[in-house]
PDB file of C-alpha atoms in Angstrom:
ATOM      1  CA  MET Z 146      20.535-111.708  -2.203  1.00 32.00           C
ATOM      2  CA  PRO Z 147      22.318-108.844  -3.974  1.00 36.00           C
ATOM      3  CA  ARG Z 148      24.746-106.787  -1.911  1.00 34.00           C
ATOM      4  CA  GLY Z 149      23.091-103.949  -0.039  1.00 33.00           C
ATOM      5  CA  GLU Z 150      19.601-105.424  -0.389  1.00 32.00           C
ATOM      6  CA  SER Z 151      17.731-106.514   2.703  1.00 33.00           C
ATOM      7  CA  PRO Z 152      14.889-109.011   3.010  1.00 44.00           C
ATOM      8  CA  ARG Z 153      11.471-107.510   2.400  1.00 53.00           C
ATOM      9  CA  GLY Z 154      10.039-108.475   5.764  1.00 63.00           C
ATOM     10  CA  GLY Z 155       9.568-111.106   8.370  1.00 76.00           C
ATOM     11  CA  ARG Z 156       8.073-111.807  11.775  1.00 83.00           C
ATOM     12  CA  VAL Z 157       9.228-114.368  14.314  1.00 87.00           C
ATOM     13  CA  THR Z 158       6.368-116.349  15.871  1.00 89.00           C
ATOM     14  CA  ALA Z 159       6.066-119.517  17.946  1.00 90.00           C
ATOM     15  CA  ARG Z 160       5.255-121.436  14.753  1.00 92.00           C
ATOM     16  CA  GLY Z 161       8.213-120.189  12.711  1.00 93.00           C
ATOM     17  CA  VAL Z 162       9.496-117.162  10.862  1.00 93.00           C
ATOM     18  CA  LEU Z 163       6.828-115.550   8.704  1.00 93.00           C
ATOM     19  CA  HIS Z 164       8.466-114.023   5.640  1.00 90.00           C
ATOM     20  CA  HIS Z 165       7.279-112.172   2.551  1.00 88.00           C
ATOM     21  CA  ASP Z 166       9.207-111.353  -0.572  1.00 84.00           C
ATOM     22  CA  GLY Z 167       6.866-109.032  -2.389  1.00 77.00           C
ATOM     23  CA  ALA Z 168       3.776-111.026  -3.334  1.00 80.00           C
ATOM     24  CA  SER Z 169       4.498-114.391  -1.657  1.00 88.00           C
ATOM     25  CA  LEU Z 170       4.119-115.331   1.986  1.00 92.00           C
ATOM     26  CA  MET Z 171       5.917-118.261   3.597  1.00 93.00           C
ATOM     27  CA  LEU Z 172       6.505-119.732   7.023  1.00 95.00           C
ATOM     28  CA  LEU Z 173      10.073-120.887   7.610  1.00 94.00           C
ATOM     29  CA  ASP Z 174      11.203-123.403  10.214  1.00 93.00           C
ATOM     30  CA  HIS Z 175      13.042-121.826  13.183  1.00 89.00           C
ATOM     31  CA  VAL Z 176      15.811-124.393  13.144  1.00 92.00           C
ATOM     32  CA  ASP Z 177      16.733-125.235   9.556  1.00 92.00           C
ATOM     33  CA  GLY Z 178      14.995-122.456   7.605  1.00 90.00           C
ATOM     34  CA  GLY Z 179      12.985-124.962   5.586  1.00 93.00           C
ATOM     35  CA  VAL Z 180       9.691-123.829   4.084  1.00 94.00           C
ATOM     36  CA  LEU Z 181       6.749-125.130   6.164  1.00 96.00           C
ATOM     37  CA  TRP Z 182       4.169-123.609   3.818  1.00 96.00           C
ATOM     38  CA  GLU Z 183       4.014-120.983   1.095  1.00 95.00           C
ATOM     39  CA  ARG Z 184       1.152-118.951  -0.356  1.00 95.00           C
ATOM     40  CA  HIS Z 185       1.288-116.786  -3.470  1.00 93.00           C
ATOM     41  CA  LEU Z 186      -0.863-113.760  -2.769  1.00 91.00           C
ATOM     42  CA  GLY Z 187      -1.081-111.949  -6.090  1.00 88.00           C
ATOM     43  CA  HIS Z 188      -0.728-108.551  -4.424  1.00 89.00           C
ATOM     44  CA  PRO Z 189       2.106-106.515  -2.931  1.00 89.00           C
ATOM     45  CA  VAL Z 190       2.618-106.746   0.817  1.00 90.00           C
ATOM     46  CA  SER Z 191       3.493-103.580   2.702  1.00 88.00           C
ATOM     47  CA  GLU Z 192       3.184-104.972   6.231  1.00 90.00           C
ATOM     48  CA  LEU Z 193       2.742-108.279   8.065  1.00 91.00           C
ATOM     49  CA  VAL Z 194       0.512-108.347  11.134  1.00 92.00           C
ATOM     50  CA  CYS Z 195       0.290-111.644  12.983  1.00 92.00           C
ATOM     51  CA  ASP Z 196      -0.025-113.681  16.125  1.00 92.00           C
ATOM     52  CA  ASP Z 197       0.660-117.405  16.526  1.00 92.00           C
ATOM     53  CA  ASP Z 198      -2.621-118.424  14.841  1.00 95.00           C
ATOM     54  CA  PHE Z 199      -3.272-115.974  11.986  1.00 96.00           C
ATOM     55  CA  ALA Z 200      -1.363-113.571   9.736  1.00 94.00           C
ATOM     56  CA  CYS Z 201      -2.602-110.621   7.713  1.00 95.00           C
ATOM     57  CA  ALA Z 202      -0.590-109.591   4.656  1.00 93.00           C
ATOM     58  CA  CYS Z 203      -1.623-105.945   4.349  1.00 93.00           C
ATOM     59  CA  THR Z 204      -1.665-104.219   0.984  1.00 93.00           C
ATOM     60  CA  PRO Z 205      -0.425-100.612   0.824  1.00 93.00           C
ATOM     61  CA  ASP Z 206      -3.957 -99.202   0.433  1.00 95.00           C
ATOM     62  CA  GLY Z 207      -5.507-101.847   2.719  1.00 95.00           C
ATOM     63  CA  ASP Z 208      -7.951-103.170   0.093  1.00 96.00           C
ATOM     64  CA  GLY Z 209      -7.750-106.899  -0.618  1.00 95.00           C
ATOM     65  CA  SER Z 210      -5.461-107.683   2.313  1.00 96.00           C
ATOM     66  CA  THR Z 211      -5.113-111.429   2.861  1.00 95.00           C
ATOM     67  CA  VAL Z 212      -5.595-113.296   6.146  1.00 97.00           C
ATOM     68  CA  VAL Z 213      -4.097-116.800   6.340  1.00 96.00           C
ATOM     69  CA  SER Z 214      -3.804-119.513   8.973  1.00 96.00           C
ATOM     70  CA  MET Z 215      -0.351-119.737  10.545  1.00 95.00           C
ATOM     71  CA  ILE Z 216      -0.815-123.504  10.861  1.00 95.00           C
ATOM     72  CA  ASP Z 217      -1.016-124.392   7.174  1.00 96.00           C
ATOM     73  CA  GLY Z 218      -1.199-121.150   5.172  1.00 95.00           C
ATOM     74  CA  ARG Z 219      -4.821-121.700   4.130  1.00 96.00           C
ATOM     75  CA  LEU Z 220      -6.775-118.634   3.096  1.00 96.00           C
ATOM     76  CA  VAL Z 221      -9.090-117.430   5.876  1.00 97.00           C
ATOM     77  CA  ARG Z 222     -10.417-114.272   4.210  1.00 96.00           C
ATOM     78  CA  THR Z 223      -9.599-111.199   2.217  1.00 96.00           C
ATOM     79  CA  CYS Z 224     -10.578-107.931   3.840  1.00 96.00           C
ATOM     80  CA  THR Z 225     -10.030-104.208   3.907  1.00 96.00           C
ATOM     81  CA  VAL Z 226      -7.770-102.862   6.629  1.00 96.00           C
ATOM     82  CA  PRO Z 227      -6.708 -99.246   7.167  1.00 94.00           C
ATOM     83  CA  ASN Z 228      -4.494 -97.646   4.537  1.00 93.00           C
ATOM     84  CA  ARG Z 229      -0.789 -97.765   5.473  1.00 92.00           C
ATOM     85  CA  ARG Z 230      -0.808 -93.973   6.050  1.00 90.00           C
ATOM     86  CA  GLN Z 231      -3.472 -94.497   8.743  1.00 91.00           C
ATOM     87  CA  ARG Z 232      -1.740 -97.407  10.525  1.00 92.00           C
ATOM     88  CA  ILE Z 233       0.147 -96.286  13.613  1.00 90.00           C
ATOM     89  CA  ALA Z 234       0.851 -99.516  15.510  1.00 89.00           C
ATOM     90  CA  THR Z 235       0.110-103.215  15.754  1.00 88.00           C
ATOM     91  CA  SER Z 236      -0.605-105.379  18.749  1.00 85.00           C
ATOM     92  CA  GLY Z 237      -0.576-109.071  17.917  1.00 85.00           C
ATOM     93  CA  ARG Z 238      -2.852-109.310  14.921  1.00 90.00           C
ATOM     94  CA  ARG Z 239      -4.718-106.072  15.691  1.00 93.00           C
ATOM     95  CA  ILE Z 240      -4.002-102.950  13.648  1.00 94.00           C
ATOM     96  CA  VAL Z 241      -4.230 -99.600  15.444  1.00 92.00           C
ATOM     97  CA  SER Z 242      -5.101 -96.720  13.142  1.00 93.00           C
ATOM     98  CA  VAL Z 243      -6.241 -93.120  12.916  1.00 90.00           C
ATOM     99  CA  VAL Z 244      -9.652 -92.717  11.307  1.00 88.00           C
ATOM    100  CA  GLN Z 245     -10.977 -89.391  10.052  1.00 81.00           C
ATOM    101  CA  PRO Z 246     -14.702 -88.692  10.292  1.00 72.00           C
ATOM    102  CA  GLU Z 247     -16.728 -89.624   7.218  1.00 68.00           C
ATOM    103  CA  GLY Z 248     -17.050 -86.788   4.747  1.00 55.00           C
ATOM    104  CA  SER Z 249     -13.717 -85.179   5.635  1.00 57.00           C
ATOM    105  CA  PHE Z 250     -11.126 -84.666   2.950  1.00 54.00           C
ATOM    106  CA  SER Z 251      -8.017 -86.809   3.322  1.00 58.00           C
ATOM    107  CA  GLY Z 252      -5.709 -83.906   2.417  1.00 61.00           C
ATOM    108  CA  GLU Z 253      -6.983 -81.558   5.102  1.00 65.00           C
ATOM    109  CA  PRO Z 254      -6.616 -82.117   8.859  1.00 65.00           C
ATOM    110  CA  SER Z 255      -9.894 -82.940  10.585  1.00 76.00           C
ATOM    111  CA  GLU Z 256     -10.976 -81.182  13.765  1.00 85.00           C
ATOM    112  CA  THR Z 257     -11.164 -84.595  15.459  1.00 88.00           C
ATOM    113  CA  VAL Z 258      -9.905 -88.075  14.653  1.00 89.00           C
ATOM    114  CA  ARG Z 259     -10.740 -91.471  16.107  1.00 92.00           C
ATOM    115  CA  ILE Z 260      -8.088 -93.986  17.139  1.00 92.00           C
ATOM    116  CA  GLU Z 261      -9.231 -97.580  16.862  1.00 93.00           C
ATOM    117  CA  ALA Z 262      -7.970-101.136  16.507  1.00 93.00           C
ATOM    118  CA  ILE Z 263      -9.271-103.680  14.012  1.00 95.00           C
ATOM    119  CA  ASP Z 264      -8.785-107.440  14.135  1.00 97.00           C
ATOM    120  CA  PRO Z 265      -8.518-108.566  10.477  1.00 97.00           C
ATOM    121  CA  VAL Z 266      -9.598-112.118  11.386  1.00 96.00           C
ATOM    122  CA  THR Z 267     -12.909-111.250  13.066  1.00 96.00           C
ATOM    123  CA  LEU Z 268     -13.247-107.693  11.658  1.00 96.00           C
ATOM    124  CA  GLU Z 269     -14.104-106.494  15.166  1.00 96.00           C
ATOM    125  CA  ARG Z 270     -13.214-102.884  15.947  1.00 94.00           C
ATOM    126  CA  GLU Z 271     -12.324-101.352  19.299  1.00 93.00           C
ATOM    127  CA  VAL Z 272     -12.488 -97.566  19.547  1.00 93.00           C
ATOM    128  CA  PHE Z 273      -9.906 -96.060  21.912  1.00 90.00           C
ATOM    129  CA  GLY Z 274     -11.268 -92.529  21.705  1.00 91.00           C
ATOM    130  CA  GLU Z 275     -11.613 -89.313  19.755  1.00 92.00           C
ATOM    131  CA  PHE Z 276      -8.818 -86.765  19.817  1.00 91.00           C
ATOM    132  CA  PRO Z 277      -8.022 -83.357  18.310  1.00 89.00           C
ATOM    133  CA  GLY Z 278      -6.978 -83.716  14.659  1.00 85.00           C
ATOM    134  CA  ARG Z 279      -3.473 -82.364  15.199  1.00 85.00           C
ATOM    135  CA  SER Z 280      -2.661 -84.811  18.019  1.00 85.00           C
ATOM    136  CA  ARG Z 281       0.470 -86.958  17.827  1.00 85.00           C
ATOM    137  CA  THR Z 282       0.956 -90.563  18.928  1.00 85.00           C
ATOM    138  CA  VAL Z 283       3.955 -92.479  20.223  1.00 85.00           C
ATOM    139  CA  ARG Z 284       4.368 -96.069  21.376  1.00 81.00           C
ATOM    140  CA  ASP Z 285       5.364 -96.520  24.989  1.00 81.00           C
ATOM    141  CA  GLY Z 286       6.470-100.135  25.188  1.00 74.00           C
ATOM    142  CA  ALA Z 287       4.863-103.072  23.437  1.00 67.00           C
ATOM    143  CA  GLU Z 288       1.278-102.521  24.576  1.00 73.00           C
ATOM    144  CA  ARG Z 289       0.859 -98.786  25.248  1.00 81.00           C
ATOM    145  CA  LEU Z 290       0.133 -95.912  22.922  1.00 83.00           C
ATOM    146  CA  LEU Z 291       0.370 -92.329  24.152  1.00 86.00           C
ATOM    147  CA  VAL Z 292      -1.578 -89.502  22.508  1.00 88.00           C
ATOM    148  CA  LEU Z 293      -0.287 -85.943  22.835  1.00 87.00           C
ATOM    149  CA  ALA Z 294      -2.962 -83.328  22.111  1.00 87.00           C
ATOM    150  CA  PRO Z 295      -2.010 -79.849  20.802  1.00 87.00           C
ATOM    151  CA  ASP Z 296      -2.840 -78.350  24.239  1.00 88.00           C
ATOM    152  CA  GLY Z 297      -0.227 -80.621  25.895  1.00 88.00           C
ATOM    153  CA  THR Z 298      -2.651 -83.165  27.314  1.00 88.00           C
ATOM    154  CA  VAL Z 299      -1.242 -86.712  27.315  1.00 87.00           C
ATOM    155  CA  THR Z 300      -3.652 -89.643  27.195  1.00 84.00           C
TER     156      THR Z 300
END
């Protein structure tokens, strides 16, 4: 690797180290670094979201994101996940995001926004709530997300 350049991304799981180098995804052995499986995706990867069973290689705009099995790298599905500007956290393989109401313009703040999690394997969504559009979020540990509303209310 050239000096000053860092690896594109990786996640340590019970099965190995999940690594991407642009448009390829591979699982490396914990001990010797050998390639356990590799999949060429054909799209850029902006974020890896995974648990021990499945991994989602998210595209920057979310369209055509690829879900693979962590066991053998087989393709499970392609799906649409939230755009990287909407993603605020991950929990295992779930992606937590801010969703504006339909019909609102993406350049203008909405009066309210919805915070929800999507599982890219099952495509199930869990809505956490609706909040004022100018609210801010912060992670509080591995499993908690705090929302600070403009009036000072913390949820």
